[in-house]
Short mmCIF file of C-alpha atoms in Angstrom, two decimals:
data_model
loop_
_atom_site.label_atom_id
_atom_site.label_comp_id
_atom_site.label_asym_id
_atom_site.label_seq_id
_atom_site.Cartn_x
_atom_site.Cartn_y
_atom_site.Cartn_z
CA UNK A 17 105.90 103.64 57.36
CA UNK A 18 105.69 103.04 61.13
CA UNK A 19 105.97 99.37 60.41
CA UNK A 20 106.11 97.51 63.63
CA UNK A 21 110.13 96.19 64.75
CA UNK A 22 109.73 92.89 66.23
CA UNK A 23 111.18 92.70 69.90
CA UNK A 24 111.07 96.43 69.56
CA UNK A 25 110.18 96.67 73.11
CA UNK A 26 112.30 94.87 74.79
CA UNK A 27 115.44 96.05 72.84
CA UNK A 28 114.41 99.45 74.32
CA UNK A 29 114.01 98.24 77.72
CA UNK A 30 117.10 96.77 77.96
CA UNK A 31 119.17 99.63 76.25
CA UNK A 32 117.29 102.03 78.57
CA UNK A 33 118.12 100.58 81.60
CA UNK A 34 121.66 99.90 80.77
CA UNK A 35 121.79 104.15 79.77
CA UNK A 36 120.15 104.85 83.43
CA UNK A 37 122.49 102.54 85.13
CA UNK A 38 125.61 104.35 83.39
CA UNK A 39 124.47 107.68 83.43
CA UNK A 40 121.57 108.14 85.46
CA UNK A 41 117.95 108.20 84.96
CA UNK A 42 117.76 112.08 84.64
CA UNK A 43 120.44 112.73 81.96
CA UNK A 44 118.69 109.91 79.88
CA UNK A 45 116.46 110.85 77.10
CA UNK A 46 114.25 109.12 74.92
CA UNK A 47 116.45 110.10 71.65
CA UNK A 48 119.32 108.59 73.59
CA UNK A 49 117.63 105.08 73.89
CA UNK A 50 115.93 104.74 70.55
CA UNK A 51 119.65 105.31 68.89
CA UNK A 52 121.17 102.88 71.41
CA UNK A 53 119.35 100.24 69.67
CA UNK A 54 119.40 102.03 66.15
CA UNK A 55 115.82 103.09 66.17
CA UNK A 56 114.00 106.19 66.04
CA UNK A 57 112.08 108.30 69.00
CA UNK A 58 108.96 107.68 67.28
CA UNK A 59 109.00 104.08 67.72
CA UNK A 60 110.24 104.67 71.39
CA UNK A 61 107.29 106.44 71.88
CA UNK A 62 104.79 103.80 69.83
CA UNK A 63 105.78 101.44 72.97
CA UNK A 64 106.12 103.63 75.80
CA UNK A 65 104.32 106.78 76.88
CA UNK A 66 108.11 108.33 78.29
CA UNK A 67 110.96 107.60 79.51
CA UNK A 68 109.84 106.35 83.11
CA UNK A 69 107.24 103.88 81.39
CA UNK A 70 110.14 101.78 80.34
CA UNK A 71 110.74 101.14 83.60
CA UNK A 72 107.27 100.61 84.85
CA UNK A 73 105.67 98.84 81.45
CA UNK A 74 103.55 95.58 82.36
CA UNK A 75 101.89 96.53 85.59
CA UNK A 76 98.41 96.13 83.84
CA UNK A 77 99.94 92.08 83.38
CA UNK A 78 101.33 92.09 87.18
CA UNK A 79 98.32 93.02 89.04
CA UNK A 80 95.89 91.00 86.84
CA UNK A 81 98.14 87.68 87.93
CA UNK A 82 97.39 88.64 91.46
CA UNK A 83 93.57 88.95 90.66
CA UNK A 84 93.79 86.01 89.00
CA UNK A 85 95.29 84.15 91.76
CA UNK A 86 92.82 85.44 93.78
CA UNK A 87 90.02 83.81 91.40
CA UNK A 88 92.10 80.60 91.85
CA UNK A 89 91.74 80.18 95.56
CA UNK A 90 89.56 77.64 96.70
CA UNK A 91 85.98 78.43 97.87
CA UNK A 92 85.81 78.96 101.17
CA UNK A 93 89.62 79.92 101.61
CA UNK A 94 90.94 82.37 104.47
CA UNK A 95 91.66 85.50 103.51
CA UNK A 96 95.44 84.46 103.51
CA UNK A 97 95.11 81.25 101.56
CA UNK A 98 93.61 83.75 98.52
CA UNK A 99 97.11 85.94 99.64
CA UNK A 100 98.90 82.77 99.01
CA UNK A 101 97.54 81.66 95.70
CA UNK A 102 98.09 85.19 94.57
CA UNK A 103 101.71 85.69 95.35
CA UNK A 104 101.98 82.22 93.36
CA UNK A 105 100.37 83.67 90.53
CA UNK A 106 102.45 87.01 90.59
CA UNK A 107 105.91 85.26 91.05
CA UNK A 108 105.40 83.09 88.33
CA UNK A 109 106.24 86.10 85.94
CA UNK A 110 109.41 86.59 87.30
CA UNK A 111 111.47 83.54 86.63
CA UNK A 112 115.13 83.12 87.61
CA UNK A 113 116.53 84.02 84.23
CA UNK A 114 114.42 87.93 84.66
CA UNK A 115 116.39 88.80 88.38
CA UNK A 116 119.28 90.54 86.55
CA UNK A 117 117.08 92.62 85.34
CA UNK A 118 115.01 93.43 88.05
CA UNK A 119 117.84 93.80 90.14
CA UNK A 120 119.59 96.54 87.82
CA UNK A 121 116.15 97.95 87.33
CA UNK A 122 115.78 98.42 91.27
CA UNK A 123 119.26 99.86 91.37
CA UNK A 124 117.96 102.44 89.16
CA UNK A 125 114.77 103.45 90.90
CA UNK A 126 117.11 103.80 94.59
CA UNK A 127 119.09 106.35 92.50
CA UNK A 128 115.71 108.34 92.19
CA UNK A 129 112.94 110.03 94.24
CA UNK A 130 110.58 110.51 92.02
CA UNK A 131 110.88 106.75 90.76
CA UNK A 132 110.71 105.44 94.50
CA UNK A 133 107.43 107.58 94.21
CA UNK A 134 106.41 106.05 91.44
CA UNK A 135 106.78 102.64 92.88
CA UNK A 136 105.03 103.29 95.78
CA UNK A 137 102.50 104.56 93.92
CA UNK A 138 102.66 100.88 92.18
CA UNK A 139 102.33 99.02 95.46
CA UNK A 140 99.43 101.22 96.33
CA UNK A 141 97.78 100.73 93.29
CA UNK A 142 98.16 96.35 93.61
CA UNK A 143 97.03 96.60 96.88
CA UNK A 144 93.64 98.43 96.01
CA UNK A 145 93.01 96.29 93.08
CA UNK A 146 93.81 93.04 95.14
CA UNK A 147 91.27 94.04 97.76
CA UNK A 148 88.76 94.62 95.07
CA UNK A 149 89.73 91.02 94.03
CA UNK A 150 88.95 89.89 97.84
CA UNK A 151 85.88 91.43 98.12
CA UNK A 152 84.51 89.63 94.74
CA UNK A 153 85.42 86.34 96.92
CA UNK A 154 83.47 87.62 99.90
CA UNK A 155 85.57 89.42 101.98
CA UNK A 156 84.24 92.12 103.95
CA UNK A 157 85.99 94.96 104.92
CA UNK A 158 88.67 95.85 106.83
CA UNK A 159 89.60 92.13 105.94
CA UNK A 160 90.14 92.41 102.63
CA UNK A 161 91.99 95.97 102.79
CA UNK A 162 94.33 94.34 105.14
CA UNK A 163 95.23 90.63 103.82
CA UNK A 164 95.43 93.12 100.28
CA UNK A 165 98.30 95.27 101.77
CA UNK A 166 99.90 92.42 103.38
CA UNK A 167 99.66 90.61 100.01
CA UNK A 168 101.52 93.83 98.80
CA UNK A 169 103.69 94.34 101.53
CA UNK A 170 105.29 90.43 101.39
CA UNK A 171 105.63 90.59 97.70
CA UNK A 172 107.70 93.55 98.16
CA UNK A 173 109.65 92.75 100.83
CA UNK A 174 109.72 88.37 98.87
CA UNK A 175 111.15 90.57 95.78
CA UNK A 176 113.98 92.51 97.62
CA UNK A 177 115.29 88.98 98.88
CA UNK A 178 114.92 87.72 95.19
CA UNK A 179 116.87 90.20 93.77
CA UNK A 180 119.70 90.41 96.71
CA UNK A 181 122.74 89.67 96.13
CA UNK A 182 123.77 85.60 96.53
CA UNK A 183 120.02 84.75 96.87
CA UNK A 184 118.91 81.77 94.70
CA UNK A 185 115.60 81.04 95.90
CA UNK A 186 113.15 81.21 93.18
CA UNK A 187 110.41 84.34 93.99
CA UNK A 188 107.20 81.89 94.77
CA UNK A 189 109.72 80.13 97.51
CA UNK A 190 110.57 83.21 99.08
CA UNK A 191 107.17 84.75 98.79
CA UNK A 192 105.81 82.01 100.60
CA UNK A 193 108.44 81.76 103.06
CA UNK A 194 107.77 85.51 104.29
CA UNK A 195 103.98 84.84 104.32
CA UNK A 196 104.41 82.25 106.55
CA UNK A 197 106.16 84.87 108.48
CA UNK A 198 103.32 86.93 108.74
CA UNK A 199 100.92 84.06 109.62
CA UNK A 200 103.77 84.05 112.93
CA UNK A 201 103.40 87.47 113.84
CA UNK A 202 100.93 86.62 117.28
CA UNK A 203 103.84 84.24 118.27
CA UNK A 204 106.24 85.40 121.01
CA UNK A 205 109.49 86.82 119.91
CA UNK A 206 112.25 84.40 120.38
CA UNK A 207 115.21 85.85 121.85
CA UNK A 208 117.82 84.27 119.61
CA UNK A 209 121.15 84.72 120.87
CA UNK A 210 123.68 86.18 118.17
CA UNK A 211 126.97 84.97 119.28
CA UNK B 27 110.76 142.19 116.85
CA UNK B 28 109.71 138.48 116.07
CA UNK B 29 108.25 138.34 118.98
CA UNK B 30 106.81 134.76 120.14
CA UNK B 31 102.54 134.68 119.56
CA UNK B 32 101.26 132.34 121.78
CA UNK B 33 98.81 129.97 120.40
CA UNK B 34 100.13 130.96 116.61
CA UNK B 35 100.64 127.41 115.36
CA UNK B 36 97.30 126.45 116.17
CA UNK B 37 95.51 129.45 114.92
CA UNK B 38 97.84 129.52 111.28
CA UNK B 39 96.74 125.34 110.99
CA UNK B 40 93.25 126.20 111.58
CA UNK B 41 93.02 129.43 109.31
CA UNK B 42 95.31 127.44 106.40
CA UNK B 43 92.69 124.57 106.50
CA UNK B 44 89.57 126.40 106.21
CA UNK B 45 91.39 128.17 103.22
CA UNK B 46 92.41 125.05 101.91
CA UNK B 47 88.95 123.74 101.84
CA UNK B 48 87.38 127.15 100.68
CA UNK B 49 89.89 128.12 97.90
CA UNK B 50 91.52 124.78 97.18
CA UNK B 51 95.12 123.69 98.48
CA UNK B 52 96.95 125.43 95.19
CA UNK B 53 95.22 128.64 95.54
CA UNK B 54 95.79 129.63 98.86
CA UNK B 55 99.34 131.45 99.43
CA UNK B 56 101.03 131.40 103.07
CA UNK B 57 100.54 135.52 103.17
CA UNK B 58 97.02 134.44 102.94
CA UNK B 59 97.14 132.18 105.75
CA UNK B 60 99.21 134.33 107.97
CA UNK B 61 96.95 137.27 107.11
CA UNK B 62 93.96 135.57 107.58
CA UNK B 63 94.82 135.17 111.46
CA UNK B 64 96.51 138.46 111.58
CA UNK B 65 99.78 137.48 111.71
CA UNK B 66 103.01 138.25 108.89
CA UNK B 67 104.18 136.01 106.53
CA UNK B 68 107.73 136.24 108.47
CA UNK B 69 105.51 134.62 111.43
CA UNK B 70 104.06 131.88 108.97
CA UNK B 71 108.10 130.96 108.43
CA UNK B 72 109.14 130.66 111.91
CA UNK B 73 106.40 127.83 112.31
CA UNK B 74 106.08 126.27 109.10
CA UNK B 75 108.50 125.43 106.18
CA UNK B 76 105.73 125.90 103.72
CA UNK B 77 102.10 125.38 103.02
CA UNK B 78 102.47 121.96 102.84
CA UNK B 79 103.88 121.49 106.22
CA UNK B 80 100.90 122.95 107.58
CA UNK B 81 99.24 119.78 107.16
CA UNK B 82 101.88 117.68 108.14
CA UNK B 83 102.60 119.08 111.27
CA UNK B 84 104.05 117.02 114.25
CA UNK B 85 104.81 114.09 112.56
CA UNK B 86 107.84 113.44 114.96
CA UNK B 87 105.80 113.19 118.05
CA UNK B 88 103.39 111.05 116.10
CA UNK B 89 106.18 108.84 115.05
CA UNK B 90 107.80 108.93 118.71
CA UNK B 91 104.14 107.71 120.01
CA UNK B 92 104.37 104.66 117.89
CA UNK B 93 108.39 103.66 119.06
CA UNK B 94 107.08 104.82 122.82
CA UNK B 95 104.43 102.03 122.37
CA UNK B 96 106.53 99.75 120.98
CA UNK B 97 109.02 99.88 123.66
CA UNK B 98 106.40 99.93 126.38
CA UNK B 99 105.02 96.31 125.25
CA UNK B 100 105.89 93.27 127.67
CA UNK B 101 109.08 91.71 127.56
CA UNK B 102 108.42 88.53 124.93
CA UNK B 103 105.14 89.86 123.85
CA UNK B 104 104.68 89.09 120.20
CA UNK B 105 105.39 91.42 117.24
CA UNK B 106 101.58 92.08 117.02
CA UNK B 107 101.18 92.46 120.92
CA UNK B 108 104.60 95.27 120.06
CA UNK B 109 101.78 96.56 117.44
CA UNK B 110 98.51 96.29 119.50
CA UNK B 111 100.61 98.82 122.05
CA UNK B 112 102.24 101.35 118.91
CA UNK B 113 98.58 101.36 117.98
CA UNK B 114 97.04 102.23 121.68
CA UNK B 115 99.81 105.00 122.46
CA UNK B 116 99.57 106.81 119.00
CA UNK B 117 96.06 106.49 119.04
CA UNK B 118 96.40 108.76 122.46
CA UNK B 119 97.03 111.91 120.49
CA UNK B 120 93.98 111.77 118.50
CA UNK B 121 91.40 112.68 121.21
CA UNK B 122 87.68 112.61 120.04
CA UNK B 123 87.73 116.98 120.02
CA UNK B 124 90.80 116.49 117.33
CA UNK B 125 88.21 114.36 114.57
CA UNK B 126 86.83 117.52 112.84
CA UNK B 127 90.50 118.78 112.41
CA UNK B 128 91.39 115.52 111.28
CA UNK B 129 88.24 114.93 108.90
CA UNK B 130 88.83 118.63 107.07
CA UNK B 131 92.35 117.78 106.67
CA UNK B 132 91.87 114.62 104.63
CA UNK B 133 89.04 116.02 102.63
CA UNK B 134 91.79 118.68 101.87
CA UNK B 135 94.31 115.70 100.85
CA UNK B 136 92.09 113.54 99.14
CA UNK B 137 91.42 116.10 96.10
CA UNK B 138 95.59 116.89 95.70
CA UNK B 139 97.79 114.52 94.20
CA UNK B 140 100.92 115.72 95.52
CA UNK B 141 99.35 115.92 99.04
CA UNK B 142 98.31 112.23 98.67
CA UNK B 143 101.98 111.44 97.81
CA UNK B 144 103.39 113.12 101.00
CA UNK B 145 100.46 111.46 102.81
CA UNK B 146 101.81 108.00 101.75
CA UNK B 147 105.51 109.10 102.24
CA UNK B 148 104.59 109.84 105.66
CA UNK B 149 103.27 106.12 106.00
CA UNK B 150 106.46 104.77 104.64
CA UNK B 151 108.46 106.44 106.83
CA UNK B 152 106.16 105.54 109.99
CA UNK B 153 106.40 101.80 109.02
CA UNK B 154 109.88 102.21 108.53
CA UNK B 155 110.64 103.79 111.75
CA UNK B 156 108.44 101.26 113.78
CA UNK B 157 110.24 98.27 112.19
CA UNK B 158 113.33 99.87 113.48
CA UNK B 159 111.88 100.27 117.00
CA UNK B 160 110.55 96.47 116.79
CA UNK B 161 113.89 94.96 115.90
CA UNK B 162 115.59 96.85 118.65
CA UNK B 163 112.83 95.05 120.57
CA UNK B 164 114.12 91.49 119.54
CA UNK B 165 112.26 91.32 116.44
CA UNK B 166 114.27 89.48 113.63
CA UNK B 167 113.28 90.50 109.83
CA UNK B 168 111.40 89.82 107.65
CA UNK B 169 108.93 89.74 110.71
CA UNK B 170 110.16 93.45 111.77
CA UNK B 171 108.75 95.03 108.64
CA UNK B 172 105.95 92.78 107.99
CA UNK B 173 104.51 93.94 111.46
CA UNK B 174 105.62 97.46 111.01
CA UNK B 175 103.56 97.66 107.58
CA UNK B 176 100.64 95.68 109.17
CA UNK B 177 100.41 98.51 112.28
CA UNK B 178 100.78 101.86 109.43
CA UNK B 179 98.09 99.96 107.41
CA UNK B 180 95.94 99.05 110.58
CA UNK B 181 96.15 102.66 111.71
CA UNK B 182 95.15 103.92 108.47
CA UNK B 183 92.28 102.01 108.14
CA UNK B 184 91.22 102.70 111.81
CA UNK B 185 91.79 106.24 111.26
CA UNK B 186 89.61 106.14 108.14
CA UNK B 187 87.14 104.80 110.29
CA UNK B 188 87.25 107.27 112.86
CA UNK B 189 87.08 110.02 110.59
CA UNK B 190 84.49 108.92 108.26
CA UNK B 191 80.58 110.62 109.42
CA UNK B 192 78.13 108.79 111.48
CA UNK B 193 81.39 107.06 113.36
CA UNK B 194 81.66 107.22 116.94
CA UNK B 195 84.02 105.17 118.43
CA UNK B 196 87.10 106.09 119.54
CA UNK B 197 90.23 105.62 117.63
CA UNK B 198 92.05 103.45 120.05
CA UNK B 199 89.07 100.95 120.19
CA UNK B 200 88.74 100.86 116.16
CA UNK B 201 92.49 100.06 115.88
CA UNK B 202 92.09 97.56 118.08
CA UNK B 203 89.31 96.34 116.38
CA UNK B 204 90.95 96.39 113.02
CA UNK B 205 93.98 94.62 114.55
CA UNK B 206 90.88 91.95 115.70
CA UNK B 207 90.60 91.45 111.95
CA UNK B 208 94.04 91.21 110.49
CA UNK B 209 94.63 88.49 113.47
CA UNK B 210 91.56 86.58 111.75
CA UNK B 211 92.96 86.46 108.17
CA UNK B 212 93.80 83.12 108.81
CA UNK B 213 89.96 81.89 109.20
CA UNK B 214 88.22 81.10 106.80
CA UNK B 215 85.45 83.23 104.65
CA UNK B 216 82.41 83.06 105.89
CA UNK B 217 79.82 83.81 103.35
CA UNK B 218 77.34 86.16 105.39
CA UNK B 219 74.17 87.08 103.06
CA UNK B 220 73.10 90.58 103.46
CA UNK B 221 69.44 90.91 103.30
#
């Protein structure tokens, strides 16, 4: 009994999302996705602790690439270069072939307050841990508070590009391209002329 | 009837806090509040949707401070001169008589969950509004949000600061001390040994 159903997992992620995208996270339940992919709730609930896991499962993996692209950073980095080498880290588990799914997965979590919640929640979450991560480095405080929300803030606003519609940038481009962004924030704004 | 009580917002925030931090947040009902003061509930209502609200209280004009700044920076200043000024003009209503209001009221939020949700709700909605008031400014994205993120996390770090014991300063100077900081991400760690 309870013998373990190889790719169990991500069958169930993938029929759950598909049920959430067609009927909506609320009127989803965890009977519904164990059938979808002819298995019972028990072994739904063997991989995830509910229904909202699914869509959150692997954070423990996501925030320890940031910390260790923190490690990574050369001695004696900035504050930002230790940014940098984590975003590198982090976007290297999201390769092209995962941004359908993240894309339908974010579809699903707009649908829904309390996901949005719990993805804030998320972001909150990577940024304290990444700070912790800066301060192991040698970062005082505010310094590593800050470059840590930043970190979180560009990865957030790197993976919205990613999963946009037409975009074919891979993530570590993109990431990098709106940290270098950031580093431009004390330049004056250029008054580009939409025509 | 339903007369107007002058003075009644201010006395129902200051009676719900100390019953917050006496009973607990969950515990204390809005006839308590409005009782407490010597007012009805009915009263309670015309000023406050609920309990919650009590705490969160004015966060228009808070918001409206941080676009006022915004729009009061120098033609061409930078995004994070556009922040510097959100940060000095919101910092304005937070007057050194307002930090034991201020340092109740997060002791209250800091032992309820669902307080600390609104509490970061409100921050995403600050940062969202500023990087609305920044790109009307000129401000293209992603740099818009980046530096509307960077001044909600600067301000809650300087506000941290202001209301933590032993702290002095005033909150403008702190923000602009943090901002000091998050300009000097860039440099360096240097590896100071504490003795």
């Amino acid at each position: 009994m309870a013998r373990w159903e190889p790719g169990a997992r991500e069958r169930l992620q993938v029929a759950a999302l598909e049920l959430f995208a067609a009927r909506g996270f609320e009127q989803t339940t965890t009977a519904d996705i164990a059938q979808a992919v002819g298995l019972t709730e028990r072994t739904f609930f063997r991989h995830f602790a509910d229904k909202r896991e699914v869509l959150f499962f692997g954070q423990e993996q996501y925030l320890q690439a940031f910390l260790d692209g923190v490690e990574a950073a050369p001695d004696a980095a900035a504050p930002l270069e230790m940014v940098a080498s984590a975003l590198n880290a982090a976007a290297r588990l999201f390769p092209n072939e995962r941004r359908g799914y993240s894309r339908a997965r974010q579809s699903v979590i707009e649908r829904n307050p309390a996901l949005q919640e719990r993805e804030r929640h998320k972001f909150a979450e990577l940024a304290s841990a990444v700070a912790g991560g800066l301060r192991g480095r040698g970062v005082t405080e505010p310094a590593a508070t800050l470059a840590a929300e930043s970190a979180a803030t560009v990865f957030g606003i790197a993976f919205a590009r990613w999963i946009a519609e037409g975009e074919d940038r891979p993530l570590a481009q993109i990431a990098s391209d709106v940290l270098g962004e950031l580093r431009n924030l004390t330049s004056p704004v250029s008054r580009a002329t939409t025509t």
